[in-house]
PDB file of C-alpha atoms in Angstrom:
ATOM      1  CA  MET A  30     -34.693  23.802   9.871  1.00 49.00           C
ATOM      2  CA  ASN A  31     -31.868  21.832  11.409  1.00 49.00           C
ATOM      3  CA  ASN A  32     -31.540  18.360   9.865  1.00 51.00           C
ATOM      4  CA  ASN A  33     -28.294  17.429  11.583  1.00 49.00           C
ATOM      5  CA  ASP A  34     -30.053  15.641  14.494  1.00 50.00           C
ATOM      6  CA  GLY A  35     -27.494  17.035  16.910  1.00 50.00           C
ATOM      7  CA  ARG A  36     -24.578  15.936  14.789  1.00 49.00           C
ATOM      8  CA  ARG A  37     -21.798  18.250  13.679  1.00 49.00           C
ATOM      9  CA  PRO A  38     -21.890  19.558  10.109  1.00 46.00           C
ATOM     10  CA  ARG A  39     -20.167  17.343   7.560  1.00 46.00           C
ATOM     11  CA  GLN A  40     -17.596  20.062   6.802  1.00 47.00           C
ATOM     12  CA  MET A  41     -16.543  20.234  10.442  1.00 42.00           C
ATOM     13  CA  GLU A  42     -16.191  16.445  10.608  1.00 50.00           C
ATOM     14  CA  ASP A  43     -13.950  16.468   7.526  1.00 55.00           C
ATOM     15  CA  THR A  44     -11.839  19.280   8.978  1.00 55.00           C
ATOM     16  CA  ASN A  45     -11.416  17.463  12.282  1.00 73.00           C
ATOM     17  CA  GLY A  46     -10.501  14.309  10.394  1.00 88.00           C
ATOM     18  CA  PHE A  47      -7.671  16.114   8.635  1.00 87.00           C
ATOM     19  CA  GLN A  48      -6.542  17.682  11.899  1.00 89.00           C
ATOM     20  CA  THR A  49      -6.473  14.280  13.584  1.00 90.00           C
ATOM     21  CA  TRP A  50      -4.437  12.809  10.716  1.00 92.00           C
ATOM     22  CA  TYR A  51      -2.016  15.739  10.786  1.00 93.00           C
ATOM     23  CA  ASP A  52      -1.593  15.666  14.558  1.00 91.00           C
ATOM     24  CA  GLN A  53      -0.743  11.971  14.459  1.00 92.00           C
ATOM     25  CA  LEU A  54       2.094  12.357  11.957  1.00 94.00           C
ATOM     26  CA  PRO A  55       5.550  11.623  13.413  1.00 94.00           C
ATOM     27  CA  PHE A  56       7.528  14.718  14.380  1.00 95.00           C
ATOM     28  CA  VAL A  57      10.083  14.849  11.547  1.00 96.00           C
ATOM     29  CA  THR A  58       7.642  13.775   8.842  1.00 97.00           C
ATOM     30  CA  LYS A  59       5.112  16.384   9.924  1.00 96.00           C
ATOM     31  CA  ASN A  60       7.596  19.241   9.913  1.00 97.00           C
ATOM     32  CA  TRP A  61       9.349  18.160   6.705  1.00 97.00           C
ATOM     33  CA  LEU A  62       6.090  17.706   4.799  1.00 97.00           C
ATOM     34  CA  THR A  63       4.678  20.996   6.081  1.00 97.00           C
ATOM     35  CA  ALA A  64       7.813  22.938   5.156  1.00 97.00           C
ATOM     36  CA  ALA A  65       8.003  21.307   1.713  1.00 97.00           C
ATOM     37  CA  VAL A  66       4.357  22.058   0.898  1.00 97.00           C
ATOM     38  CA  LEU A  67       4.524  25.660   2.116  1.00 97.00           C
ATOM     39  CA  PHE A  68       7.851  26.344   0.448  1.00 96.00           C
ATOM     40  CA  THR A  69       6.774  24.803  -2.856  1.00 97.00           C
ATOM     41  CA  VAL A  70       3.551  26.826  -2.872  1.00 97.00           C
ATOM     42  CA  MET A  71       5.297  30.089  -1.999  1.00 97.00           C
ATOM     43  CA  VAL A  72       7.919  29.613  -4.710  1.00 96.00           C
ATOM     44  CA  ASN A  73       5.265  28.815  -7.310  1.00 96.00           C
ATOM     45  CA  PHE A  74       3.321  31.944  -6.363  1.00 96.00           C
ATOM     46  CA  GLU A  75       6.602  33.911  -6.489  1.00 94.00           C
ATOM     47  CA  VAL A  76       6.366  34.917  -2.844  1.00 96.00           C
ATOM     48  CA  ILE A  77       9.889  33.519  -2.612  1.00 96.00           C
ATOM     49  CA  PRO A  78      12.041  34.066  -5.722  1.00 96.00           C
ATOM     50  CA  ILE A  79      13.353  30.787  -7.054  1.00 95.00           C
ATOM     51  CA  ARG A  80      16.725  32.327  -7.895  1.00 95.00           C
ATOM     52  CA  SER A  81      17.385  32.867  -4.195  1.00 95.00           C
ATOM     53  CA  ILE A  82      16.944  29.272  -3.027  1.00 96.00           C
ATOM     54  CA  TYR A  83      18.822  26.959  -5.426  1.00 96.00           C
ATOM     55  CA  TRP A  84      22.042  25.312  -4.278  1.00 96.00           C
ATOM     56  CA  SER A  85      25.188  27.241  -5.078  1.00 94.00           C
ATOM     57  CA  PHE A  86      28.412  26.640  -3.205  1.00 93.00           C
ATOM     58  CA  GLU A  87      29.783  29.917  -4.556  1.00 94.00           C
ATOM     59  CA  LYS A  88      26.782  31.861  -3.203  1.00 95.00           C
ATOM     60  CA  VAL A  89      27.223  30.253   0.195  1.00 95.00           C
ATOM     61  CA  LYS A  90      30.996  30.742   0.277  1.00 93.00           C
ATOM     62  CA  ASP A  91      31.316  34.192  -1.279  1.00 94.00           C
ATOM     63  CA  GLU A  92      28.040  35.870  -0.303  1.00 94.00           C
ATOM     64  CA  PHE A  93      27.302  33.886   2.877  1.00 95.00           C
ATOM     65  CA  GLU A  94      23.795  32.928   1.722  1.00 96.00           C
ATOM     66  CA  ILE A  95      23.714  30.016   4.141  1.00 96.00           C
ATOM     67  CA  TRP A  96      19.940  29.476   3.854  1.00 96.00           C
ATOM     68  CA  ARG A  97      20.611  27.790   0.498  1.00 96.00           C
ATOM     69  CA  ILE A  98      21.968  24.784   2.416  1.00 96.00           C
ATOM     70  CA  LEU A  99      18.387  24.027   3.482  1.00 96.00           C
ATOM     71  CA  SER A 100      16.121  25.875   1.041  1.00 96.00           C
ATOM     72  CA  ASN A 101      17.035  23.760  -1.997  1.00 97.00           C
ATOM     73  CA  PHE A 102      15.681  20.661  -0.219  1.00 98.00           C
ATOM     74  CA  LEU A 103      12.248  22.199   0.423  1.00 97.00           C
ATOM     75  CA  PHE A 104      11.268  23.072  -3.141  1.00 97.00           C
ATOM     76  CA  MET A 105       9.690  20.009  -4.753  1.00 96.00           C
ATOM     77  CA  GLY A 106       8.909  21.448  -8.198  1.00 94.00           C
ATOM     78  CA  THR A 107       6.428  23.514 -10.176  1.00 94.00           C
ATOM     79  CA  PHE A 108       2.703  22.902  -9.872  1.00 94.00           C
ATOM     80  CA  SER A 109       2.157  19.569 -11.619  1.00 95.00           C
ATOM     81  CA  PHE A 110       0.922  16.049 -11.037  1.00 94.00           C
ATOM     82  CA  ASN A 111       4.533  14.856 -10.687  1.00 92.00           C
ATOM     83  CA  THR A 112       5.116  17.341  -7.857  1.00 95.00           C
ATOM     84  CA  LEU A 113       1.992  16.109  -6.088  1.00 96.00           C
ATOM     85  CA  ILE A 114       3.214  12.520  -6.402  1.00 94.00           C
ATOM     86  CA  SER A 115       6.645  13.546  -5.050  1.00 95.00           C
ATOM     87  CA  LEU A 116       5.055  15.157  -1.988  1.00 97.00           C
ATOM     88  CA  PHE A 117       2.931  12.081  -1.383  1.00 95.00           C
ATOM     89  CA  MET A 118       5.983   9.820  -1.634  1.00 95.00           C
ATOM     90  CA  LEU A 119       7.898  12.113   0.721  1.00 97.00           C
ATOM     91  CA  TYR A 120       5.106  11.707   3.252  1.00 96.00           C
ATOM     92  CA  GLN A 121       4.763   7.965   2.710  1.00 94.00           C
ATOM     93  CA  TYR A 122       8.414   6.917   2.864  1.00 95.00           C
ATOM     94  CA  SER A 123       9.331   9.315   5.670  1.00 96.00           C
ATOM     95  CA  MET A 124       6.371   8.224   7.781  1.00 95.00           C
ATOM     96  CA  ASN A 125       7.106   4.537   7.252  1.00 93.00           C
ATOM     97  CA  TYR A 126      10.762   4.964   8.187  1.00 95.00           C
ATOM     98  CA  GLU A 127      10.073   7.182  11.188  1.00 94.00           C
ATOM     99  CA  SER A 128       7.121   5.198  12.556  1.00 89.00           C
ATOM    100  CA  GLN A 129       9.255   2.084  12.937  1.00 82.00           C
ATOM    101  CA  SER A 130      12.622   1.815  14.612  1.00 76.00           C
ATOM    102  CA  GLY A 131      15.161   3.241  12.176  1.00 89.00           C
ATOM    103  CA  PHE A 132      18.889   2.610  12.106  1.00 93.00           C
ATOM    104  CA  ASN A 133      20.273   3.028  15.602  1.00 92.00           C
ATOM    105  CA  THR A 134      23.204   5.415  15.747  1.00 93.00           C
ATOM    106  CA  GLY A 135      22.807   6.475  19.354  1.00 90.00           C
ATOM    107  CA  SER A 136      19.160   7.073  20.329  1.00 89.00           C
ATOM    108  CA  GLY A 137      17.588   3.695  19.706  1.00 90.00           C
ATOM    109  CA  GLY A 138      16.617   4.400  16.112  1.00 91.00           C
ATOM    110  CA  GLY A 139      14.384   7.237  17.257  1.00 92.00           C
ATOM    111  CA  THR A 140      13.840  10.830  16.217  1.00 94.00           C
ATOM    112  CA  ALA A 141      17.367  12.033  16.977  1.00 95.00           C
ATOM    113  CA  ASP A 142      18.815   9.260  14.800  1.00 96.00           C
ATOM    114  CA  TYR A 143      16.412  10.127  11.984  1.00 96.00           C
ATOM    115  CA  VAL A 144      17.362  13.802  12.112  1.00 97.00           C
ATOM    116  CA  PHE A 145      21.038  12.809  12.043  1.00 97.00           C
ATOM    117  CA  MET A 146      20.349  10.505   9.089  1.00 97.00           C
ATOM    118  CA  LEU A 147      18.745  13.381   7.173  1.00 98.00           C
ATOM    119  CA  ILE A 148      21.629  15.722   7.987  1.00 98.00           C
ATOM    120  CA  PHE A 149      24.100  13.097   6.755  1.00 98.00           C
ATOM    121  CA  GLY A 150      22.111  12.711   3.551  1.00 98.00           C
ATOM    122  CA  MET A 151      21.776  16.441   2.960  1.00 98.00           C
ATOM    123  CA  MET A 152      25.476  17.044   3.429  1.00 97.00           C
ATOM    124  CA  GLY A 153      26.373  14.054   1.280  1.00 97.00           C
ATOM    125  CA  LEU A 154      24.072  15.164  -1.538  1.00 97.00           C
ATOM    126  CA  LEU A 155      25.320  18.749  -1.449  1.00 97.00           C
ATOM    127  CA  ILE A 156      29.021  17.881  -1.330  1.00 95.00           C
ATOM    128  CA  THR A 157      28.922  15.278  -4.086  1.00 95.00           C
ATOM    129  CA  GLY A 158      26.366  17.275  -6.053  1.00 94.00           C
ATOM    130  CA  SER A 159      28.815  20.170  -6.224  1.00 90.00           C
ATOM    131  CA  PHE A 160      31.142  18.062  -8.386  1.00 92.00           C
ATOM    132  CA  ILE A 161      28.656  16.319 -10.687  1.00 92.00           C
ATOM    133  CA  ASP A 162      25.767  17.635 -12.755  1.00 92.00           C
ATOM    134  CA  VAL A 163      22.680  16.481 -10.836  1.00 94.00           C
ATOM    135  CA  GLY A 164      20.803  19.772 -10.631  1.00 93.00           C
ATOM    136  CA  VAL A 165      20.563  22.542  -8.057  1.00 95.00           C
ATOM    137  CA  PHE A 166      17.466  21.362  -6.152  1.00 96.00           C
ATOM    138  CA  PHE A 167      17.835  18.249  -4.021  1.00 97.00           C
ATOM    139  CA  GLY A 168      14.369  17.735  -2.507  1.00 96.00           C
ATOM    140  CA  GLU A 169      13.581  14.857  -4.863  1.00 96.00           C
ATOM    141  CA  GLN A 170      16.921  13.244  -4.134  1.00 97.00           C
ATOM    142  CA  LEU A 171      16.465  13.511  -0.371  1.00 98.00           C
ATOM    143  CA  LYS A 172      13.099  11.783  -0.763  1.00 97.00           C
ATOM    144  CA  ASP A 173      14.767   8.991  -2.783  1.00 97.00           C
ATOM    145  CA  TYR A 174      17.514   8.786  -0.152  1.00 98.00           C
ATOM    146  CA  VAL A 175      14.920   8.099   2.558  1.00 98.00           C
ATOM    147  CA  MET A 176      13.094   5.605   0.318  1.00 97.00           C
ATOM    148  CA  TYR A 177      16.299   3.599  -0.223  1.00 97.00           C
ATOM    149  CA  LEU A 178      17.081   3.474   3.497  1.00 97.00           C
ATOM    150  CA  TRP A 179      13.545   2.496   4.426  1.00 96.00           C
ATOM    151  CA  CYS A 180      13.757  -0.353   1.915  1.00 96.00           C
ATOM    152  CA  LYS A 181      17.063  -1.433   3.484  1.00 95.00           C
ATOM    153  CA  ARG A 182      15.554  -1.224   6.960  1.00 94.00           C
ATOM    154  CA  ASP A 183      12.476  -3.298   6.091  1.00 93.00           C
ATOM    155  CA  PRO A 184      13.380  -5.214   2.914  1.00 93.00           C
ATOM    156  CA  ALA A 185      10.658  -7.846   3.281  1.00 92.00           C
ATOM    157  CA  ALA A 186       7.802  -5.343   3.457  1.00 92.00           C
ATOM    158  CA  ARG A 187       5.124  -5.855   0.813  1.00 91.00           C
ATOM    159  CA  VAL A 188       4.578  -2.732  -1.281  1.00 90.00           C
ATOM    160  CA  SER A 189       2.710  -1.868  -4.441  1.00 86.00           C
ATOM    161  CA  LEU A 190       3.968   0.314  -7.271  1.00 84.00           C
ATOM    162  CA  PHE A 191       1.070   1.416  -9.454  1.00 80.00           C
ATOM    163  CA  GLY A 192      -0.755  -1.803  -8.681  1.00 81.00           C
ATOM    164  CA  PHE A 193       2.220  -4.163  -9.061  1.00 86.00           C
ATOM    165  CA  PRO A 194       3.073  -5.968  -5.787  1.00 90.00           C
ATOM    166  CA  LEU A 195       6.717  -6.431  -4.844  1.00 92.00           C
ATOM    167  CA  GLN A 196       9.005  -6.559  -1.841  1.00 94.00           C
ATOM    168  CA  ALA A 197      10.525  -3.337  -0.563  1.00 93.00           C
ATOM    169  CA  MET A 198      14.054  -4.510  -1.381  1.00 94.00           C
ATOM    170  CA  TYR A 199      13.209  -4.227  -5.090  1.00 95.00           C
ATOM    171  CA  LEU A 200      11.411  -0.879  -4.879  1.00 95.00           C
ATOM    172  CA  PRO A 201      14.416   1.392  -5.680  1.00 95.00           C
ATOM    173  CA  PHE A 202      15.184  -0.645  -8.798  1.00 94.00           C
ATOM    174  CA  ALA A 203      11.519  -0.604  -9.803  1.00 94.00           C
ATOM    175  CA  HIS A 204      11.521   3.186  -9.559  1.00 94.00           C
ATOM    176  CA  MET A 205      14.647   3.344 -11.696  1.00 94.00           C
ATOM    177  CA  GLY A 206      13.090   1.065 -14.285  1.00 93.00           C
ATOM    178  CA  LEU A 207       9.923   3.147 -14.342  1.00 91.00           C
ATOM    179  CA  ARG A 208      11.956   6.334 -14.781  1.00 91.00           C
ATOM    180  CA  ILE A 209      13.819   4.813 -17.735  1.00 93.00           C
ATOM    181  CA  PHE A 210      10.559   3.510 -19.239  1.00 91.00           C
ATOM    182  CA  MET A 211       9.090   7.027 -19.079  1.00 88.00           C
ATOM    183  CA  GLY A 212      12.139   8.439 -20.860  1.00 87.00           C
ATOM    184  CA  GLY A 213      13.646  10.218 -17.861  1.00 86.00           C
ATOM    185  CA  SER A 214      17.160  10.320 -16.497  1.00 90.00           C
ATOM    186  CA  ILE A 215      18.092   8.184 -13.504  1.00 94.00           C
ATOM    187  CA  ALA A 216      21.219  10.206 -12.678  1.00 95.00           C
ATOM    188  CA  THR A 217      19.654  12.023  -9.718  1.00 95.00           C
ATOM    189  CA  MET A 218      18.091   8.813  -8.412  1.00 96.00           C
ATOM    190  CA  VAL A 219      21.391   6.930  -8.618  1.00 97.00           C
ATOM    191  CA  HIS A 220      23.090   9.841  -6.859  1.00 97.00           C
ATOM    192  CA  ALA A 221      20.601   9.620  -3.984  1.00 97.00           C
ATOM    193  CA  PHE A 222      20.925   5.840  -3.740  1.00 98.00           C
ATOM    194  CA  VAL A 223      24.732   5.978  -3.628  1.00 98.00           C
ATOM    195  CA  VAL A 224      24.705   8.502  -0.759  1.00 98.00           C
ATOM    196  CA  ALA A 225      22.060   6.407   1.019  1.00 98.00           C
ATOM    197  CA  HIS A 226      24.104   3.232   0.603  1.00 97.00           C
ATOM    198  CA  VAL A 227      27.148   4.935   2.133  1.00 98.00           C
ATOM    199  CA  TYR A 228      25.034   5.776   5.185  1.00 98.00           C
ATOM    200  CA  TYR A 229      23.646   2.219   5.294  1.00 97.00           C
ATOM    201  CA  PHE A 230      27.133   0.740   5.065  1.00 97.00           C
ATOM    202  CA  LEU A 231      28.476   2.913   7.884  1.00 96.00           C
ATOM    203  CA  ALA A 232      25.417   2.627  10.140  1.00 95.00           C
ATOM    204  CA  GLU A 233      24.547  -1.042   9.655  1.00 94.00           C
ATOM    205  CA  VAL A 234      27.224  -3.093   7.898  1.00 95.00           C
ATOM    206  CA  VAL A 235      30.393  -1.831   9.591  1.00 94.00           C
ATOM    207  CA  PRO A 236      29.108  -2.240  13.193  1.00 91.00           C
ATOM    208  CA  LYS A 237      27.815  -5.752  12.473  1.00 90.00           C
ATOM    209  CA  MET A 238      30.680  -7.049  10.353  1.00 91.00           C
ATOM    210  CA  HIS A 239      33.642  -5.293  11.985  1.00 89.00           C
ATOM    211  CA  ALA A 240      32.303  -4.400  15.451  1.00 88.00           C
ATOM    212  CA  LYS A 241      33.221  -0.757  14.877  1.00 90.00           C
ATOM    213  CA  VAL A 242      30.935   2.221  15.376  1.00 90.00           C
ATOM    214  CA  ILE A 243      31.537   4.899  12.746  1.00 92.00           C
ATOM    215  CA  LEU A 244      28.389   6.995  12.935  1.00 94.00           C
ATOM    216  CA  ASN A 245      27.224   8.436  16.247  1.00 94.00           C
ATOM    217  CA  THR A 246      24.259  10.766  16.583  1.00 95.00           C
ATOM    218  CA  PRO A 247      25.581  14.021  18.112  1.00 95.00           C
ATOM    219  CA  GLU A 248      24.858  14.384  21.792  1.00 94.00           C
ATOM    220  CA  PHE A 249      23.020  17.685  21.295  1.00 95.00           C
ATOM    221  CA  LEU A 250      20.446  15.904  19.084  1.00 95.00           C
ATOM    222  CA  VAL A 251      19.964  13.159  21.671  1.00 93.00           C
ATOM    223  CA  SER A 252      19.581  15.813  24.374  1.00 93.00           C
ATOM    224  CA  MET A 253      17.101  17.744  22.213  1.00 92.00           C
ATOM    225  CA  PHE A 254      14.885  14.846  21.131  1.00 91.00           C
ATOM    226  CA  GLY A 255      15.575  12.218  23.770  1.00 88.00           C
ATOM    227  CA  VAL A 256      15.815   8.477  23.184  1.00 85.00           C
ATOM    228  CA  GLY A 257      13.136   6.891  21.040  1.00 81.00           C
ATOM    229  CA  GLU A 258      10.305   8.820  19.399  1.00 79.00           C
ATOM    230  CA  TYR A 259      10.053  12.534  20.135  1.00 78.00           C
ATOM    231  CA  ILE A 260       6.597  13.799  21.132  1.00 74.00           C
ATOM    232  CA  SER A 261       5.861  17.459  20.362  1.00 69.00           C
ATOM    233  CA  PRO A 262       4.673  19.583  23.308  1.00 65.00           C
ATOM    234  CA  ARG A 263       0.917  20.185  23.250  1.00 57.00           C
ATOM    235  CA  PRO A 264      -1.357  22.459  25.329  1.00 50.00           C
ATOM    236  CA  GLU A 265      -3.154  20.502  28.029  1.00 48.00           C
ATOM    237  CA  ASN A 266      -6.239  22.703  28.098  1.00 47.00           C
ATOM    238  CA  GLY A 267      -6.489  24.344  24.713  1.00 44.00           C
ATOM    239  CA  MET A 268      -5.226  27.916  24.476  1.00 42.00           C
ATOM    240  CA  GLN A 269      -4.825  28.115  28.258  1.00 39.00           C
ATOM    241  CA  GLY A 270      -1.483  26.477  27.755  1.00 36.00           C
ATOM    242  CA  PHE A 271      -0.046  29.825  26.676  1.00 35.00           C
ATOM    243  CA  GLY A 272      -0.882  31.650  29.854  1.00 37.00           C
ATOM    244  CA  GLY A 273      -0.350  31.226  33.519  1.00 38.00           C
ATOM    245  CA  GLY A 274      -2.786  29.454  35.757  1.00 38.00           C
ATOM    246  CA  GLY A 275      -4.483  26.261  34.606  1.00 38.00           C
ATOM    247  CA  GLY A 276      -2.748  24.585  31.742  1.00 37.00           C
ATOM    248  CA  GLY A 277       0.784  24.612  30.471  1.00 35.00           C
ATOM    249  CA  TRP A 278       2.658  22.420  28.050  1.00 34.00           C
ATOM    250  CA  ASN A 279       3.163  18.696  28.287  1.00 37.00           C
ATOM    251  CA  ARG A 280       6.818  17.903  28.619  1.00 37.00           C
ATOM    252  CA  PRO A 281       8.297  16.717  25.315  1.00 41.00           C
ATOM    253  CA  GLY A 282      10.396  13.634  25.222  1.00 44.00           C
ATOM    254  CA  PRO A 283      10.650   9.997  24.176  1.00 46.00           C
ATOM    255  CA  ASN A 284       7.691   7.685  23.766  1.00 44.00           C
ATOM    256  CA  ALA A 285       8.408   4.081  24.758  1.00 43.00           C
ATOM    257  CA  PRO A 286      12.175   4.162  24.166  1.00 45.00           C
ATOM    258  CA  PRO A 287      13.654   0.781  23.218  1.00 45.00           C
ATOM    259  CA  ALA A 288      15.713  -1.162  25.694  1.00 42.00           C
ATOM    260  CA  ASN A 289      19.489  -0.650  25.477  1.00 44.00           C
ATOM    261  CA  ALA A 290      18.773   2.187  23.096  1.00 45.00           C
ATOM    262  CA  GLY A 291      22.183   3.698  22.891  1.00 42.00           C
ATOM    263  CA  GLY A 292      24.308   0.797  23.993  1.00 43.00           C
ATOM    264  CA  ASN A 293      26.141  -1.972  22.230  1.00 40.00           C
ATOM    265  CA  ASN A 294      25.074  -5.590  22.220  1.00 38.00           C
ATOM    266  CA  ASN A 295      27.224  -8.549  23.134  1.00 37.00           C
ATOM    267  CA  GLN A 296      28.686  -8.787  19.650  1.00 37.00           C
ATOM    268  CA  GLY A 297      30.016  -5.258  19.792  1.00 37.00           C
ATOM    269  CA  GLY A 298      27.328  -3.722  17.577  1.00 36.00           C
ATOM    270  CA  TYR A 299      24.067  -1.959  18.271  1.00 35.00           C
ATOM    271  CA  ASP A 300      20.784  -3.519  19.302  1.00 38.00           C
ATOM    272  CA  TRP A 301      19.024  -2.783  16.014  1.00 36.00           C
ATOM    273  CA  GLY A 302      15.404  -3.486  16.938  1.00 37.00           C
ATOM    274  CA  GLY A 303      12.804  -4.234  14.298  1.00 37.00           C
ATOM    275  CA  GLY A 304       9.151  -4.223  13.339  1.00 38.00           C
ATOM    276  CA  GLY A 305       6.993  -1.232  12.571  1.00 38.00           C
ATOM    277  CA  GLN A 306       4.404  -0.010  10.105  1.00 39.00           C
ATOM    278  CA  ARG A 307       4.817  -1.111   6.529  1.00 39.00           C
ATOM    279  CA  LEU A 308       4.040   0.715   3.341  1.00 40.00           C
ATOM    280  CA  GLY A 309       0.572   0.086   2.043  1.00 40.00           C
ATOM    281  CA  ARG A 310      -0.992  -1.032   5.320  1.00 36.00           C
TER     282      ARG A 310
END
């Protein structure tokens, strides 16, 4: 006997709810989170050997194992509650930064600028991390790097850390204090914050204080993702989008790009924009 009264089964509703949430994630956050989850799971199940993914400049230089430049950022740790929390924070801070207008280095603070920001952070962490002892996996540090920059971008945002309300500008220091309280080392966190502050100084402080533009998002990224938020191509009519006749893919591109996205303002700096979704809303 059917007791659903024409309604879909509960399991299907839950599945569609997850699909809707996943589809609405911003482009970079969705792909970064997906890659981190899949990579972490595959390493833990030994589908991918952990010895082949850690950062090693010698392996890259001498044996040309160039995948290590990226792979070390995608492994978030062994199966544990701490790893789950790290993945959640990755999602939360990345989404909050990407869903508002980020630092404008050439595409209005949109997707291309965010990708460039991540590339800057990855290169900065790898180069400096080759000279100091901060581990051989940098996924946690890249997450902290994004957290620091989001807090700089929206310092007045109200956030909550394990139930304690505070402004976003104090969040990095609260995380450091919590790490010390739990008996951990803050070396990796400080490393991430230093690299993030260098980016912040070059992207925000120098253009405003000295009217000089140091960081420019490469033109190929702007051409690839457009100005503003990048929208992934989707099939118009389900699976028909793969074939000819009826369907096709929506054209990817920017969504509501900001005015004067790549230009300078009257003071010689960028039009930085503002607003956006805040953590905890």
